Amino acid sequence: MTETFLDGRVKARQPESGFRSGTDAVLLAAAVPAKARETVLELGAGAGTASLCLAARVAGIAVTGVEIDPDLVRLAQQNAAASAQEVRFAAADIFALPPSLKRDFDQVLANPPFHGEGAAPPDGGRARALMDNGDLPQWLSLGLQRTVSGGFFTTILRADRLAEALAALPARGVNILPLWPRAGMAAKRVILLARKGSRAPVGLLAGLALHDAEGRYTPEAEAILRDGAQLAMDSGRL
């Protein structure tokens, strides 16, 4: 089944069973402060939705997505062709990257497994995408490790994993943006932007309400999810 993102600019065929990328991937891509001619690495790219959304928003970047499942890598490559985006996808374990990817990138992003409790889904691919099995700190540490000095690591997480995530990242140079289902509700997701080597204090940003009282996307969310607007993470202060 093929889904479209960014008002049709990204076409992504995803597994009929197993994990399927959605809003989280688009929001993650929107938060990456990439510029033309920068190099980008996505850890755990799945079918490529986040990488393709980022490439569609920022022209002239070199994006590589790494995914452990070869079937998803093939899907991601097909999705890149269907979306007319020159994004490279490689089949590899992020914790055992091939020599060609053991280098630093200007931007690194990840939508890691962040469900640490509860019964694992019966589908193996979905379980791998959702259940972190205690590896969330390692995902975050690796993301920052693969980032150049002065570069940015961006990730999206369940809000109740925030304390654990901050413990795995440096004590400075991190901005936190809450994502509220609607105004007045507790955040279910947070986006973290970390600048490697920054000495700026941790910043808690104003956040984004995704839906209005009637359940429709807010104009701010619509601009990101449909129009491809950047999600301001105040990277200038980092």
PDB file of C-alpha atoms in Angstrom:
ATOM      1  CA  MET A   1       0.000   0.000   0.000  1.00  0.00           C
ATOM      2  CA  THR A   2       1.383   3.414  -0.993  1.00  0.00           C
ATOM      3  CA  GLU A   3       0.850   6.458   1.210  1.00  0.00           C
ATOM      4  CA  THR A   4       1.648  10.059   0.363  1.00  0.00           C
ATOM      5  CA  PHE A   5       3.223  12.735   2.546  1.00  0.00           C
ATOM      6  CA  LEU A   6       3.856  16.474   2.140  1.00  0.00           C
ATOM      7  CA  ASP A   7       0.838  16.877  -0.121  1.00  0.00           C
ATOM      8  CA  GLY A   8       2.012  14.111  -2.446  1.00  0.00           C
ATOM      9  CA  ARG A   9       5.661  15.108  -2.804  1.00  0.00           C
ATOM     10  CA  VAL A  10       6.726  11.943  -0.988  1.00  0.00           C
ATOM     11  CA  LYS A  11       5.290   8.580  -2.009  1.00  0.00           C
ATOM     12  CA  ALA A  12       6.020   5.731   0.379  1.00  0.00           C
ATOM     13  CA  ARG A  13       4.946   2.139  -0.073  1.00  0.00           C
ATOM     14  CA  GLN A  14       4.975   0.493   3.346  1.00  0.00           C
ATOM     15  CA  PRO A  15       4.514  -3.063   4.622  1.00  0.00           C
ATOM     16  CA  GLU A  16       0.898  -4.151   4.856  1.00  0.00           C
ATOM     17  CA  SER A  17       1.771  -5.785   8.174  1.00  0.00           C
ATOM     18  CA  GLY A  18       4.372  -4.531  10.591  1.00  0.00           C
ATOM     19  CA  PHE A  19       5.417  -1.002  11.483  1.00  0.00           C
ATOM     20  CA  ARG A  20       4.218   1.862   9.288  1.00  0.00           C
ATOM     21  CA  SER A  21       5.696   5.353   9.415  1.00  0.00           C
ATOM     22  CA  GLY A  22       3.330   8.287   9.842  1.00  0.00           C
ATOM     23  CA  THR A  23       3.134  11.679  11.512  1.00  0.00           C
ATOM     24  CA  ASP A  24       6.164  11.087  13.753  1.00  0.00           C
ATOM     25  CA  ALA A  25       8.422  10.616  10.715  1.00  0.00           C
ATOM     26  CA  VAL A  26       7.214  13.812   9.046  1.00  0.00           C
ATOM     27  CA  LEU A  27       7.611  15.857  12.237  1.00  0.00           C
ATOM     28  CA  LEU A  28      11.078  14.436  12.812  1.00  0.00           C
ATOM     29  CA  ALA A  29      12.170  15.407   9.304  1.00  0.00           C
ATOM     30  CA  ALA A  30      10.701  18.888   9.754  1.00  0.00           C
ATOM     31  CA  ALA A  31      12.791  19.429  12.904  1.00  0.00           C
ATOM     32  CA  VAL A  32      16.172  18.684  11.291  1.00  0.00           C
ATOM     33  CA  PRO A  33      17.958  22.038  10.708  1.00  0.00           C
ATOM     34  CA  ALA A  34      19.708  20.844   7.541  1.00  0.00           C
ATOM     35  CA  LYS A  35      21.122  23.166   4.897  1.00  0.00           C
ATOM     36  CA  ALA A  36      22.146  22.644   1.295  1.00  0.00           C
ATOM     37  CA  ARG A  37      25.364  20.664   0.750  1.00  0.00           C
ATOM     38  CA  GLU A  38      25.223  19.057   4.191  1.00  0.00           C
ATOM     39  CA  THR A  39      25.519  15.317   4.781  1.00  0.00           C
ATOM     40  CA  VAL A  40      22.709  13.544   6.626  1.00  0.00           C
ATOM     41  CA  LEU A  41      22.428  10.105   8.240  1.00  0.00           C
ATOM     42  CA  GLU A  42      19.173   8.492   9.379  1.00  0.00           C
ATOM     43  CA  LEU A  43      19.491   5.630  11.849  1.00  0.00           C
ATOM     44  CA  GLY A  44      16.703   3.059  11.473  1.00  0.00           C
ATOM     45  CA  ALA A  45      15.218   4.451   8.270  1.00  0.00           C
ATOM     46  CA  GLY A  46      12.438   1.886   7.805  1.00  0.00           C
ATOM     47  CA  ALA A  47      10.761   2.431   4.431  1.00  0.00           C
ATOM     48  CA  GLY A  48      12.446   5.808   4.141  1.00  0.00           C
ATOM     49  CA  THR A  49       9.640   8.240   4.979  1.00  0.00           C
ATOM     50  CA  ALA A  50      11.610  10.625   7.226  1.00  0.00           C
ATOM     51  CA  SER A  51      14.674  10.734   4.957  1.00  0.00           C
ATOM     52  CA  LEU A  52      12.515  11.358   1.887  1.00  0.00           C
ATOM     53  CA  CYS A  53      10.512  14.097   3.613  1.00  0.00           C
ATOM     54  CA  LEU A  54      13.742  15.809   4.636  1.00  0.00           C
ATOM     55  CA  ALA A  55      15.179  15.580   1.121  1.00  0.00           C
ATOM     56  CA  ALA A  56      11.933  16.963  -0.294  1.00  0.00           C
ATOM     57  CA  ARG A  57      12.120  19.958   2.073  1.00  0.00           C
ATOM     58  CA  VAL A  58      15.831  20.799   1.771  1.00  0.00           C
ATOM     59  CA  ALA A  59      17.368  20.754  -1.697  1.00  0.00           C
ATOM     60  CA  GLY A  60      20.995  19.825  -2.216  1.00  0.00           C
ATOM     61  CA  ILE A  61      21.584  17.616   0.824  1.00  0.00           C
ATOM     62  CA  ALA A  62      23.176  14.159   0.701  1.00  0.00           C
ATOM     63  CA  VAL A  63      20.991  11.780   2.732  1.00  0.00           C
ATOM     64  CA  THR A  64      21.822   8.200   3.688  1.00  0.00           C
ATOM     65  CA  GLY A  65      19.322   6.016   5.542  1.00  0.00           C
ATOM     66  CA  VAL A  66      20.446   2.889   7.383  1.00  0.00           C
ATOM     67  CA  GLU A  67      17.980   0.071   8.061  1.00  0.00           C
ATOM     68  CA  ILE A  68      18.618  -3.453   9.334  1.00  0.00           C
ATOM     69  CA  ASP A  69      15.762  -5.091   7.382  1.00  0.00           C
ATOM     70  CA  PRO A  70      16.782  -5.706   3.730  1.00  0.00           C
ATOM     71  CA  ASP A  71      13.141  -5.858   2.629  1.00  0.00           C
ATOM     72  CA  LEU A  72      12.527  -2.375   4.031  1.00  0.00           C
ATOM     73  CA  VAL A  73      15.691  -1.113   2.351  1.00  0.00           C
ATOM     74  CA  ARG A  74      14.346  -2.322  -0.995  1.00  0.00           C
ATOM     75  CA  LEU A  75      11.057  -0.566  -0.278  1.00  0.00           C
ATOM     76  CA  ALA A  76      12.905   2.624   0.686  1.00  0.00           C
ATOM     77  CA  GLN A  77      14.885   2.552  -2.552  1.00  0.00           C
ATOM     78  CA  GLN A  78      11.674   2.129  -4.543  1.00  0.00           C
ATOM     79  CA  ASN A  79      10.091   4.969  -2.562  1.00  0.00           C
ATOM     80  CA  ALA A  80      13.047   7.232  -3.351  1.00  0.00           C
ATOM     81  CA  ALA A  81      12.577   6.557  -7.050  1.00  0.00           C
ATOM     82  CA  ALA A  82       8.818   7.109  -6.840  1.00  0.00           C
ATOM     83  CA  SER A  83       9.387  10.383  -4.988  1.00  0.00           C
ATOM     84  CA  ALA A  84      12.146  11.526  -7.382  1.00  0.00           C
ATOM     85  CA  GLN A  85      14.575  11.938  -4.485  1.00  0.00           C
ATOM     86  CA  GLU A  86      18.255  10.975  -4.632  1.00  0.00           C
ATOM     87  CA  VAL A  87      18.437   9.379  -1.191  1.00  0.00           C
ATOM     88  CA  ARG A  88      20.705   6.410  -0.549  1.00  0.00           C
ATOM     89  CA  PHE A  89      19.574   3.524   1.655  1.00  0.00           C
ATOM     90  CA  ALA A  90      21.874   0.838   3.065  1.00  0.00           C
ATOM     91  CA  ALA A  91      21.104  -2.458   4.827  1.00  0.00           C
ATOM     92  CA  ALA A  92      23.110  -2.575   8.052  1.00  0.00           C
ATOM     93  CA  ASP A  93      22.858  -2.846  11.817  1.00  0.00           C
ATOM     94  CA  ILE A  94      23.293   0.692  13.155  1.00  0.00           C
ATOM     95  CA  PHE A  95      25.529  -0.708  15.915  1.00  0.00           C
ATOM     96  CA  ALA A  96      27.785  -2.374  13.325  1.00  0.00           C
ATOM     97  CA  LEU A  97      27.972   0.185  10.548  1.00  0.00           C
ATOM     98  CA  PRO A  98      30.067  -0.652   7.479  1.00  0.00           C
ATOM     99  CA  PRO A  99      33.367   1.252   7.103  1.00  0.00           C
ATOM    100  CA  SER A 100      31.851   3.604   4.501  1.00  0.00           C
ATOM    101  CA  LEU A 101      29.381   4.898   7.104  1.00  0.00           C
ATOM    102  CA  LYS A 102      31.729   4.997  10.091  1.00  0.00           C
ATOM    103  CA  ARG A 103      32.254   8.707   9.662  1.00  0.00           C
ATOM    104  CA  ASP A 104      30.680  11.885  10.972  1.00  0.00           C
ATOM    105  CA  PHE A 105      27.705  13.622   9.368  1.00  0.00           C
ATOM    106  CA  ASP A 106      26.502  17.223   9.559  1.00  0.00           C
ATOM    107  CA  GLN A 107      23.040  16.017  10.580  1.00  0.00           C
ATOM    108  CA  VAL A 108      21.899  12.743  12.151  1.00  0.00           C
ATOM    109  CA  LEU A 109      18.273  11.835  12.811  1.00  0.00           C
ATOM    110  CA  ALA A 110      16.501   8.867  14.353  1.00  0.00           C
ATOM    111  CA  ASN A 111      13.004   7.730  15.237  1.00  0.00           C
ATOM    112  CA  PRO A 112      14.253   4.949  17.519  1.00  0.00           C
ATOM    113  CA  PRO A 113      12.276   2.174  19.182  1.00  0.00           C
ATOM    114  CA  PHE A 114      10.999   3.812  22.362  1.00  0.00           C
ATOM    115  CA  HIS A 115       8.459   1.418  23.888  1.00  0.00           C
ATOM    116  CA  GLY A 116      10.338  -0.197  26.729  1.00  0.00           C
ATOM    117  CA  GLU A 117       7.496  -2.024  28.478  1.00  0.00           C
ATOM    118  CA  GLY A 118       4.543  -4.224  27.649  1.00  0.00           C
ATOM    119  CA  ALA A 119       4.059  -7.205  25.404  1.00  0.00           C
ATOM    120  CA  ALA A 120       5.924  -7.098  22.103  1.00  0.00           C
ATOM    121  CA  PRO A 121       3.768  -7.125  18.932  1.00  0.00           C
ATOM    122  CA  PRO A 122       3.605 -10.574  17.286  1.00  0.00           C
ATOM    123  CA  ASP A 123       4.984  -9.208  14.014  1.00  0.00           C
ATOM    124  CA  GLY A 124       8.777  -9.312  14.230  1.00  0.00           C
ATOM    125  CA  GLY A 125       9.359  -6.206  12.142  1.00  0.00           C
ATOM    126  CA  ARG A 126       6.867  -4.166  14.143  1.00  0.00           C
ATOM    127  CA  ALA A 127       8.367  -5.380  17.420  1.00  0.00           C
ATOM    128  CA  ARG A 128      11.864  -4.400  16.270  1.00  0.00           C
ATOM    129  CA  ALA A 129      10.642  -0.929  15.284  1.00  0.00           C
ATOM    130  CA  LEU A 130       8.752  -0.273  18.521  1.00  0.00           C
ATOM    131  CA  MET A 131      10.390  -2.159  21.402  1.00  0.00           C
ATOM    132  CA  ASP A 132      13.793  -0.810  22.443  1.00  0.00           C
ATOM    133  CA  ASN A 133      14.740  -3.696  24.795  1.00  0.00           C
ATOM    134  CA  GLY A 134      16.804  -1.310  26.872  1.00  0.00           C
ATOM    135  CA  ASP A 135      18.759   0.028  23.876  1.00  0.00           C
ATOM    136  CA  LEU A 136      17.316   3.565  23.746  1.00  0.00           C
ATOM    137  CA  PRO A 137      20.367   5.170  25.436  1.00  0.00           C
ATOM    138  CA  GLN A 138      22.635   3.401  22.955  1.00  0.00           C
ATOM    139  CA  TRP A 139      20.602   4.726  20.014  1.00  0.00           C
ATOM    140  CA  LEU A 140      20.937   8.286  21.318  1.00  0.00           C
ATOM    141  CA  SER A 141      24.631   7.962  22.141  1.00  0.00           C
ATOM    142  CA  LEU A 142      25.341   6.574  18.672  1.00  0.00           C
ATOM    143  CA  GLY A 143      23.364   9.367  17.029  1.00  0.00           C
ATOM    144  CA  LEU A 144      25.477  12.016  18.694  1.00  0.00           C
ATOM    145  CA  GLN A 145      28.667  10.028  18.120  1.00  0.00           C
ATOM    146  CA  ARG A 146      28.084  10.003  14.349  1.00  0.00           C
ATOM    147  CA  THR A 147      27.487  13.788  14.320  1.00  0.00           C
ATOM    148  CA  VAL A 148      30.316  16.195  13.443  1.00  0.00           C
ATOM    149  CA  SER A 149      31.452  18.684  16.053  1.00  0.00           C
ATOM    150  CA  GLY A 150      29.001  21.565  15.820  1.00  0.00           C
ATOM    151  CA  GLY A 151      26.473  19.416  13.946  1.00  0.00           C
ATOM    152  CA  PHE A 152      22.998  18.392  15.054  1.00  0.00           C
ATOM    153  CA  PHE A 153      21.353  15.163  16.194  1.00  0.00           C
ATOM    154  CA  THR A 154      17.535  15.163  16.062  1.00  0.00           C
ATOM    155  CA  THR A 155      15.231  12.516  17.507  1.00  0.00           C
ATOM    156  CA  ILE A 156      11.565  11.996  18.397  1.00  0.00           C
ATOM    157  CA  LEU A 157      10.552  10.042  21.479  1.00  0.00           C
ATOM    158  CA  ARG A 158       7.663   9.168  23.731  1.00  0.00           C
ATOM    159  CA  ALA A 159       7.379  11.984  26.274  1.00  0.00           C
ATOM    160  CA  ASP A 160       7.640   9.646  29.261  1.00  0.00           C
ATOM    161  CA  ARG A 161      11.132   8.580  28.100  1.00  0.00           C
ATOM    162  CA  LEU A 162      12.439  12.157  28.294  1.00  0.00           C
ATOM    163  CA  ALA A 163      14.368  11.776  31.558  1.00  0.00           C
ATOM    164  CA  GLU A 164      16.072   8.625  30.270  1.00  0.00           C
ATOM    165  CA  ALA A 165      16.928  10.346  27.005  1.00  0.00           C
ATOM    166  CA  LEU A 166      18.425  13.401  28.695  1.00  0.00           C
ATOM    167  CA  ALA A 167      20.553  11.135  30.885  1.00  0.00           C
ATOM    168  CA  ALA A 168      22.043   9.606  27.719  1.00  0.00           C
ATOM    169  CA  LEU A 169      22.802  12.983  26.098  1.00  0.00           C
ATOM    170  CA  PRO A 170      25.191  15.767  27.148  1.00  0.00           C
ATOM    171  CA  ALA A 171      24.086  18.063  29.954  1.00  0.00           C
ATOM    172  CA  ARG A 172      24.267  21.047  27.599  1.00  0.00           C
ATOM    173  CA  GLY A 173      23.367  21.830  24.021  1.00  0.00           C
ATOM    174  CA  VAL A 174      19.912  20.194  23.910  1.00  0.00           C
ATOM    175  CA  ASN A 175      16.564  21.755  23.008  1.00  0.00           C
ATOM    176  CA  ILE A 176      13.276  20.015  23.866  1.00  0.00           C
ATOM    177  CA  LEU A 177      10.057  20.610  21.952  1.00  0.00           C
ATOM    178  CA  PRO A 178       6.839  19.046  23.346  1.00  0.00           C
ATOM    179  CA  LEU A 179       4.191  17.799  20.909  1.00  0.00           C
ATOM    180  CA  TRP A 180       0.691  18.078  22.353  1.00  0.00           C
ATOM    181  CA  PRO A 181      -2.256  16.159  20.844  1.00  0.00           C
ATOM    182  CA  ARG A 182      -4.171  19.408  21.397  1.00  0.00           C
ATOM    183  CA  ALA A 183      -3.804  22.517  23.577  1.00  0.00           C
ATOM    184  CA  GLY A 184      -4.225  21.804  27.288  1.00  0.00           C
ATOM    185  CA  MET A 185      -3.360  18.104  26.986  1.00  0.00           C
ATOM    186  CA  ALA A 186      -0.169  16.458  28.186  1.00  0.00           C
ATOM    187  CA  ALA A 187       2.506  15.918  25.556  1.00  0.00           C
ATOM    188  CA  LYS A 188       2.751  12.367  24.196  1.00  0.00           C
ATOM    189  CA  ARG A 189       5.844  12.980  22.082  1.00  0.00           C
ATOM    190  CA  VAL A 190       8.898  15.211  22.369  1.00  0.00           C
ATOM    191  CA  ILE A 191      11.484  16.160  19.781  1.00  0.00           C
ATOM    192  CA  LEU A 192      15.053  16.613  20.977  1.00  0.00           C
ATOM    193  CA  LEU A 193      17.675  18.604  19.072  1.00  0.00           C
ATOM    194  CA  ALA A 194      21.244  18.215  20.341  1.00  0.00           C
ATOM    195  CA  ARG A 195      24.210  20.190  19.020  1.00  0.00           C
ATOM    196  CA  LYS A 196      27.476  18.348  19.475  1.00  0.00           C
ATOM    197  CA  GLY A 197      29.962  20.311  21.542  1.00  0.00           C
ATOM    198  CA  SER A 198      27.544  23.129  22.411  1.00  0.00           C
ATOM    199  CA  ARG A 199      27.756  24.736  25.849  1.00  0.00           C
ATOM    200  CA  ALA A 200      24.272  26.294  25.669  1.00  0.00           C
ATOM    201  CA  PRO A 201      21.926  25.401  28.538  1.00  0.00           C
ATOM    202  CA  VAL A 202      19.129  22.917  27.966  1.00  0.00           C
ATOM    203  CA  GLY A 203      16.152  24.702  26.434  1.00  0.00           C
ATOM    204  CA  LEU A 204      12.457  23.840  26.811  1.00  0.00           C
ATOM    205  CA  LEU A 205      10.681  25.282  23.779  1.00  0.00           C
ATOM    206  CA  ALA A 206       7.094  26.446  23.450  1.00  0.00           C
ATOM    207  CA  GLY A 207       5.943  23.265  21.724  1.00  0.00           C
ATOM    208  CA  LEU A 208       3.380  22.454  19.052  1.00  0.00           C
ATOM    209  CA  ALA A 209      -0.306  21.564  19.394  1.00  0.00           C
ATOM    210  CA  LEU A 210      -1.195  19.122  16.615  1.00  0.00           C
ATOM    211  CA  HIS A 211      -5.007  19.305  16.695  1.00  0.00           C
ATOM    212  CA  ASP A 212      -7.628  21.896  17.529  1.00  0.00           C
ATOM    213  CA  ALA A 213     -10.701  21.332  19.702  1.00  0.00           C
ATOM    214  CA  GLU A 214     -12.582  19.759  16.759  1.00  0.00           C
ATOM    215  CA  GLY A 215      -9.779  17.282  16.074  1.00  0.00           C
ATOM    216  CA  ARG A 216      -8.512  18.990  12.916  1.00  0.00           C
ATOM    217  CA  TYR A 217      -4.842  19.739  12.447  1.00  0.00           C
ATOM    218  CA  THR A 218      -3.907  23.205  13.678  1.00  0.00           C
ATOM    219  CA  PRO A 219      -2.682  25.649  11.009  1.00  0.00           C
ATOM    220  CA  GLU A 220       0.852  25.287  12.409  1.00  0.00           C
ATOM    221  CA  ALA A 221       0.731  21.493  12.155  1.00  0.00           C
ATOM    222  CA  GLU A 222      -0.880  21.632   8.712  1.00  0.00           C
ATOM    223  CA  ALA A 223       1.949  23.837   7.448  1.00  0.00           C
ATOM    224  CA  ILE A 224       4.471  21.204   8.530  1.00  0.00           C
ATOM    225  CA  LEU A 225       2.617  18.018   7.613  1.00  0.00           C
ATOM    226  CA  ARG A 226       1.167  19.162   4.282  1.00  0.00           C
ATOM    227  CA  ASP A 227       3.204  22.148   3.109  1.00  0.00           C
ATOM    228  CA  GLY A 228       6.641  20.971   4.244  1.00  0.00           C
ATOM    229  CA  ALA A 229       7.391  23.888   6.573  1.00  0.00           C
ATOM    230  CA  GLN A 230      10.353  23.580   8.922  1.00  0.00           C
ATOM    231  CA  LEU A 231       9.634  22.966  12.588  1.00  0.00           C
ATOM    232  CA  ALA A 232      11.541  25.695  14.413  1.00  0.00           C
ATOM    233  CA  MET A 233      13.825  24.149  17.014  1.00  0.00           C
ATOM    234  CA  ASP A 234      15.717  27.390  17.846  1.00  0.00           C
ATOM    235  CA  SER A 235      18.982  25.927  16.633  1.00  0.00           C
ATOM    236  CA  GLY A 236      20.419  29.447  16.555  1.00  0.00           C
ATOM    237  CA  ARG A 237      20.593  29.539  20.336  1.00  0.00           C
ATOM    238  CA  LEU A 238      22.539  26.260  20.419  1.00  0.00           C
TER     239      LEU A 238
END
